[in-house]
Amino acid sequence: MNLLKMELKKIDIRPYCVSSLAIGFCLLGLFYIFAWVPSLESGSEASEILFSSYRGIAAVGGAIALMAFSGLAAAMGFCYVVREYCGSRVILLFSYPVDRKMVVWAKAGLLLSFVTVALTACTYGSFLAFAVTGSMLSLVDNSLHFLDLVIIYRNTLVLAFLADGIALCSIRIGFIKKSNSITVLSAVFLSMLLANLAADMNDHFTVVMGLAVVILSAGLLMMFDIARRVDRMEI
């Protein structure tokens, strides 16, 4: 806990908070656009069915949020994990009177906490704002029930854990070359591979949930490898 407080004081988290809010507002705008799709004559029957329900709109928005926050988490991970172990910065880290592995896990814990809270709050918050106005203005054909809100929140949490796993995997990939672009691009690529499945989450929840567990577990194992390598580093 003391390590987490120390890391939180050392970093400037405000730019990432602003970026998260910007993603949230963009998602809110996309929700309104999605609700407008069924009224377009040029739209396909599949898209009309998908965007005619609150669950369908939330699922597609969640897939977009997954890609956006995966990229944001990777950028944050590079700054606060990978870059910290490059050049002269590592000398300061190794001067801490604590175990090197614990410092790595403190950084990873801070990153995962931020991504989980930011993705859940911005994605679900923007959907709630859309749902309130959508119900008042009858923007969506079907009605919104409490069960829909519970299921959408559940799906959002799963996507947050999936983004956590993607972020950890991309950090490990970027750690090889100590490259920001490789870290972010790997996160974007991984999230794009899963975006279609995430958008169809209402019909394949078990599959997405299983992938989230596997990818998050793989990411944690990769962080173990990073911690082991850091522990063996020589100045």
Short mmCIF file of C-alpha atoms in Angstrom, two decimals:
data_model
loop_
_atom_site.label_atom_id
_atom_site.label_comp_id
_atom_site.label_asym_id
_atom_site.label_seq_id
_atom_site.Cartn_x
_atom_site.Cartn_y
_atom_site.Cartn_z
CA MET A 1 0.00 0.00 0.00
CA ASN A 2 2.85 2.40 0.82
CA LEU A 3 4.46 1.60 -2.54
CA LEU A 4 1.18 2.38 -4.33
CA LYS A 5 0.95 5.73 -2.53
CA MET A 6 4.55 6.51 -3.40
CA GLU A 7 4.02 5.68 -7.08
CA LEU A 8 0.79 7.69 -7.16
CA LYS A 9 2.60 10.75 -5.79
CA LYS A 10 5.43 10.36 -8.29
CA ILE A 11 3.33 10.23 -11.46
CA ASP A 12 1.10 12.80 -13.11
CA ILE A 13 -2.10 10.93 -13.76
CA ARG A 14 -4.12 13.95 -14.89
CA PRO A 15 -3.43 13.62 -18.65
CA TYR A 16 -4.77 10.06 -18.57
CA CYS A 17 -7.83 11.16 -16.61
CA VAL A 18 -8.51 13.82 -19.24
CA SER A 19 -8.00 11.26 -22.01
CA SER A 20 -10.43 8.88 -20.30
CA LEU A 21 -13.06 11.60 -20.05
CA ALA A 22 -12.55 12.42 -23.73
CA ILE A 23 -13.11 8.76 -24.61
CA GLY A 24 -16.27 8.79 -22.49
CA PHE A 25 -17.69 11.81 -24.31
CA CYS A 26 -16.82 10.26 -27.68
CA LEU A 27 -18.64 7.08 -26.66
CA LEU A 28 -21.66 9.13 -25.65
CA GLY A 29 -21.74 10.69 -29.11
CA LEU A 30 -21.36 7.29 -30.75
CA PHE A 31 -24.28 5.91 -28.74
CA TYR A 32 -26.53 8.58 -30.23
CA ILE A 33 -25.25 7.81 -33.72
CA PHE A 34 -25.86 4.09 -33.20
CA ALA A 35 -29.43 4.81 -32.12
CA TRP A 36 -29.95 6.73 -35.36
CA VAL A 37 -28.76 3.86 -37.59
CA PRO A 38 -32.10 1.92 -37.71
CA SER A 39 -33.83 4.96 -39.18
CA LEU A 40 -31.46 4.99 -42.16
CA GLU A 41 -32.90 3.38 -45.28
CA SER A 42 -29.43 2.41 -46.48
CA GLY A 43 -28.68 0.42 -43.32
CA SER A 44 -28.52 -3.37 -43.43
CA GLU A 45 -31.03 -5.57 -41.67
CA ALA A 46 -28.37 -6.91 -39.31
CA SER A 47 -27.29 -3.43 -38.20
CA GLU A 48 -30.91 -2.41 -37.80
CA ILE A 49 -31.53 -5.33 -35.45
CA LEU A 50 -28.29 -4.73 -33.54
CA PHE A 51 -28.85 -1.03 -32.96
CA SER A 52 -32.53 -1.37 -32.13
CA SER A 53 -31.78 -2.50 -28.58
CA TYR A 54 -29.91 -0.93 -25.69
CA ARG A 55 -27.87 -4.10 -25.21
CA GLY A 56 -26.76 -4.09 -28.84
CA ILE A 57 -25.76 -0.42 -28.72
CA ALA A 58 -23.88 -0.95 -25.45
CA ALA A 59 -22.04 -4.00 -26.85
CA VAL A 60 -20.70 -2.13 -29.88
CA GLY A 61 -19.77 0.84 -27.72
CA GLY A 62 -17.98 -1.52 -25.35
CA ALA A 63 -15.92 -2.96 -28.21
CA ILE A 64 -14.81 0.54 -29.18
CA ALA A 65 -14.03 1.34 -25.54
CA LEU A 66 -11.93 -1.82 -25.36
CA MET A 67 -9.72 -0.65 -28.23
CA ALA A 68 -9.47 2.92 -26.94
CA PHE A 69 -8.61 2.04 -23.34
CA SER A 70 -6.24 -0.74 -24.37
CA GLY A 71 -4.21 1.81 -26.31
CA LEU A 72 -4.40 4.32 -23.46
CA ALA A 73 -3.36 1.67 -20.92
CA ALA A 74 -0.42 0.62 -23.09
CA ALA A 75 0.79 4.22 -23.36
CA MET A 76 0.47 4.62 -19.62
CA GLY A 77 2.20 1.29 -19.05
CA PHE A 78 5.15 2.34 -21.18
CA CYS A 79 5.58 5.60 -19.26
CA TYR A 80 5.28 4.14 -15.79
CA VAL A 81 6.72 0.66 -16.23
CA VAL A 82 8.87 0.20 -19.34
CA ARG A 83 10.48 3.65 -19.54
CA GLU A 84 11.28 3.64 -15.83
CA TYR A 85 13.75 0.83 -16.43
CA CYS A 86 15.63 2.61 -19.21
CA GLY A 87 18.77 4.71 -18.86
CA SER A 88 19.44 6.69 -15.69
CA ARG A 89 15.88 6.30 -14.38
CA VAL A 90 16.61 2.77 -13.26
CA ILE A 91 19.32 4.01 -10.86
CA LEU A 92 16.71 5.95 -8.90
CA LEU A 93 14.35 2.97 -8.78
CA PHE A 94 17.07 0.64 -7.57
CA SER A 95 17.89 3.08 -4.78
CA TYR A 96 14.57 2.32 -3.10
CA PRO A 97 15.07 0.26 0.10
CA VAL A 98 12.48 -2.27 -1.07
CA ASP A 99 12.45 -5.41 -3.16
CA ARG A 100 12.72 -4.66 -6.88
CA LYS A 101 9.93 -7.05 -7.72
CA MET A 102 7.58 -5.25 -5.33
CA VAL A 103 8.21 -1.96 -7.14
CA VAL A 104 7.29 -3.59 -10.47
CA TRP A 105 4.08 -5.01 -9.00
CA ALA A 106 3.22 -1.68 -7.39
CA LYS A 107 3.44 -0.03 -10.80
CA ALA A 108 1.39 -2.80 -12.39
CA GLY A 109 -1.21 -2.59 -9.63
CA LEU A 110 -1.60 1.14 -10.10
CA LEU A 111 -1.98 0.68 -13.85
CA LEU A 112 -4.58 -2.07 -13.51
CA SER A 113 -6.55 -0.10 -10.94
CA PHE A 114 -6.68 2.95 -13.16
CA VAL A 115 -7.66 1.05 -16.31
CA THR A 116 -10.37 -0.95 -14.55
CA VAL A 117 -11.95 2.10 -12.91
CA ALA A 118 -11.55 4.40 -15.93
CA LEU A 119 -12.98 1.97 -18.50
CA THR A 120 -15.88 0.94 -16.28
CA ALA A 121 -16.77 4.46 -15.16
CA CYS A 122 -16.45 6.15 -18.57
CA THR A 123 -18.10 3.40 -20.61
CA TYR A 124 -20.95 2.64 -18.25
CA GLY A 125 -21.36 6.28 -17.26
CA SER A 126 -21.68 7.44 -20.86
CA PHE A 127 -24.17 4.66 -21.55
CA LEU A 128 -26.29 5.65 -18.56
CA ALA A 129 -26.34 9.24 -19.79
CA PHE A 130 -27.45 8.01 -23.21
CA ALA A 131 -30.01 5.62 -21.71
CA VAL A 132 -31.68 8.38 -19.68
CA THR A 133 -32.03 10.74 -22.63
CA GLY A 134 -32.81 7.87 -24.98
CA SER A 135 -35.71 6.76 -22.83
CA MET A 136 -37.02 10.32 -22.53
CA LEU A 137 -36.80 10.97 -26.27
CA SER A 138 -37.66 7.42 -27.40
CA LEU A 139 -34.47 7.10 -29.40
CA VAL A 140 -34.40 3.31 -29.19
CA ASP A 141 -37.28 1.05 -30.20
CA ASN A 142 -37.20 -1.34 -27.26
CA SER A 143 -37.57 -0.34 -23.61
CA LEU A 144 -34.79 -0.40 -21.03
CA HIS A 145 -35.20 -2.69 -18.02
CA PHE A 146 -33.20 -3.06 -14.81
CA LEU A 147 -31.92 -6.44 -15.97
CA ASP A 148 -30.47 -4.76 -19.07
CA LEU A 149 -28.51 -2.35 -16.87
CA VAL A 150 -27.16 -5.22 -14.77
CA ILE A 151 -26.08 -7.24 -17.81
CA ILE A 152 -24.46 -4.21 -19.48
CA TYR A 153 -22.55 -3.44 -16.28
CA ARG A 154 -21.41 -7.06 -16.07
CA ASN A 155 -20.22 -6.95 -19.68
CA THR A 156 -18.37 -3.69 -19.02
CA LEU A 157 -16.48 -5.23 -16.11
CA VAL A 158 -15.44 -8.18 -18.27
CA LEU A 159 -14.17 -5.78 -20.94
CA ALA A 160 -12.21 -3.90 -18.26
CA PHE A 161 -10.46 -7.11 -17.20
CA LEU A 162 -9.84 -7.92 -20.86
CA ALA A 163 -8.24 -4.49 -21.33
CA ASP A 164 -6.11 -5.14 -18.23
CA GLY A 165 -4.80 -8.35 -19.76
CA ILE A 166 -4.11 -6.72 -23.12
CA ALA A 167 -2.24 -3.88 -21.40
CA LEU A 168 0.00 -6.27 -19.46
CA CYS A 169 0.76 -8.34 -22.55
CA SER A 170 1.62 -5.24 -24.58
CA ILE A 171 3.90 -3.97 -21.80
CA ARG A 172 5.85 -7.21 -21.95
CA ILE A 173 6.12 -6.96 -25.73
CA GLY A 174 7.27 -3.34 -25.50
CA PHE A 175 9.73 -4.21 -22.74
CA ILE A 176 11.76 -6.26 -25.22
CA LYS A 177 12.74 -3.26 -27.34
CA LYS A 178 11.90 -0.55 -24.77
CA SER A 179 9.70 1.01 -27.47
CA ASN A 180 6.59 3.13 -26.93
CA SER A 181 5.27 2.58 -30.44
CA ILE A 182 5.63 -1.21 -30.19
CA THR A 183 3.86 -1.19 -26.81
CA VAL A 184 0.88 0.83 -28.03
CA LEU A 185 0.60 -0.86 -31.44
CA SER A 186 0.64 -4.31 -29.89
CA ALA A 187 -2.22 -3.30 -27.59
CA VAL A 188 -4.23 -1.85 -30.46
CA PHE A 189 -3.60 -4.95 -32.58
CA LEU A 190 -4.64 -7.35 -29.81
CA SER A 191 -7.79 -5.36 -29.04
CA MET A 192 -8.72 -5.21 -32.72
CA LEU A 193 -8.53 -9.00 -32.90
CA LEU A 194 -11.08 -9.19 -30.09
CA ALA A 195 -13.28 -6.24 -31.08
CA ASN A 196 -15.75 -8.20 -33.23
CA LEU A 197 -16.21 -10.80 -30.53
CA ALA A 198 -16.68 -8.08 -27.91
CA ALA A 199 -19.31 -6.38 -30.08
CA ASP A 200 -21.19 -9.69 -30.19
CA MET A 201 -20.80 -10.19 -26.46
CA ASN A 202 -24.51 -10.57 -25.79
CA ASP A 203 -24.51 -13.85 -27.71
CA HIS A 204 -21.02 -15.04 -26.76
CA PHE A 205 -20.56 -13.87 -23.18
CA THR A 206 -19.03 -17.15 -21.97
CA VAL A 207 -16.42 -17.07 -24.74
CA VAL A 208 -15.45 -13.46 -24.03
CA MET A 209 -15.35 -14.15 -20.30
CA GLY A 210 -13.07 -17.13 -20.88
CA LEU A 211 -10.77 -15.10 -23.12
CA ALA A 212 -10.61 -12.34 -20.51
CA VAL A 213 -9.50 -14.85 -17.87
CA VAL A 214 -6.91 -16.41 -20.19
CA ILE A 215 -5.47 -13.10 -21.44
CA LEU A 216 -5.38 -11.55 -17.96
CA SER A 217 -3.66 -14.66 -16.60
CA ALA A 218 -1.16 -14.53 -19.47
CA GLY A 219 -0.54 -10.84 -18.76
CA LEU A 220 0.12 -11.54 -15.08
CA LEU A 221 2.58 -14.29 -16.02
CA MET A 222 4.34 -11.84 -18.32
CA MET A 223 4.57 -9.34 -15.47
CA PHE A 224 6.17 -12.07 -13.36
CA ASP A 225 8.76 -12.40 -16.12
CA ILE A 226 9.37 -8.64 -16.17
CA ALA A 227 9.74 -8.60 -12.38
CA ARG A 228 12.22 -11.47 -12.60
CA ARG A 229 14.26 -9.67 -15.27
CA VAL A 230 14.26 -6.44 -13.28
CA ASP A 231 15.42 -8.30 -10.18
CA ARG A 232 18.41 -9.61 -12.17
CA MET A 233 19.32 -6.26 -13.73
CA GLU A 234 22.74 -4.81 -13.03
CA ILE A 235 23.43 -1.08 -12.99
#
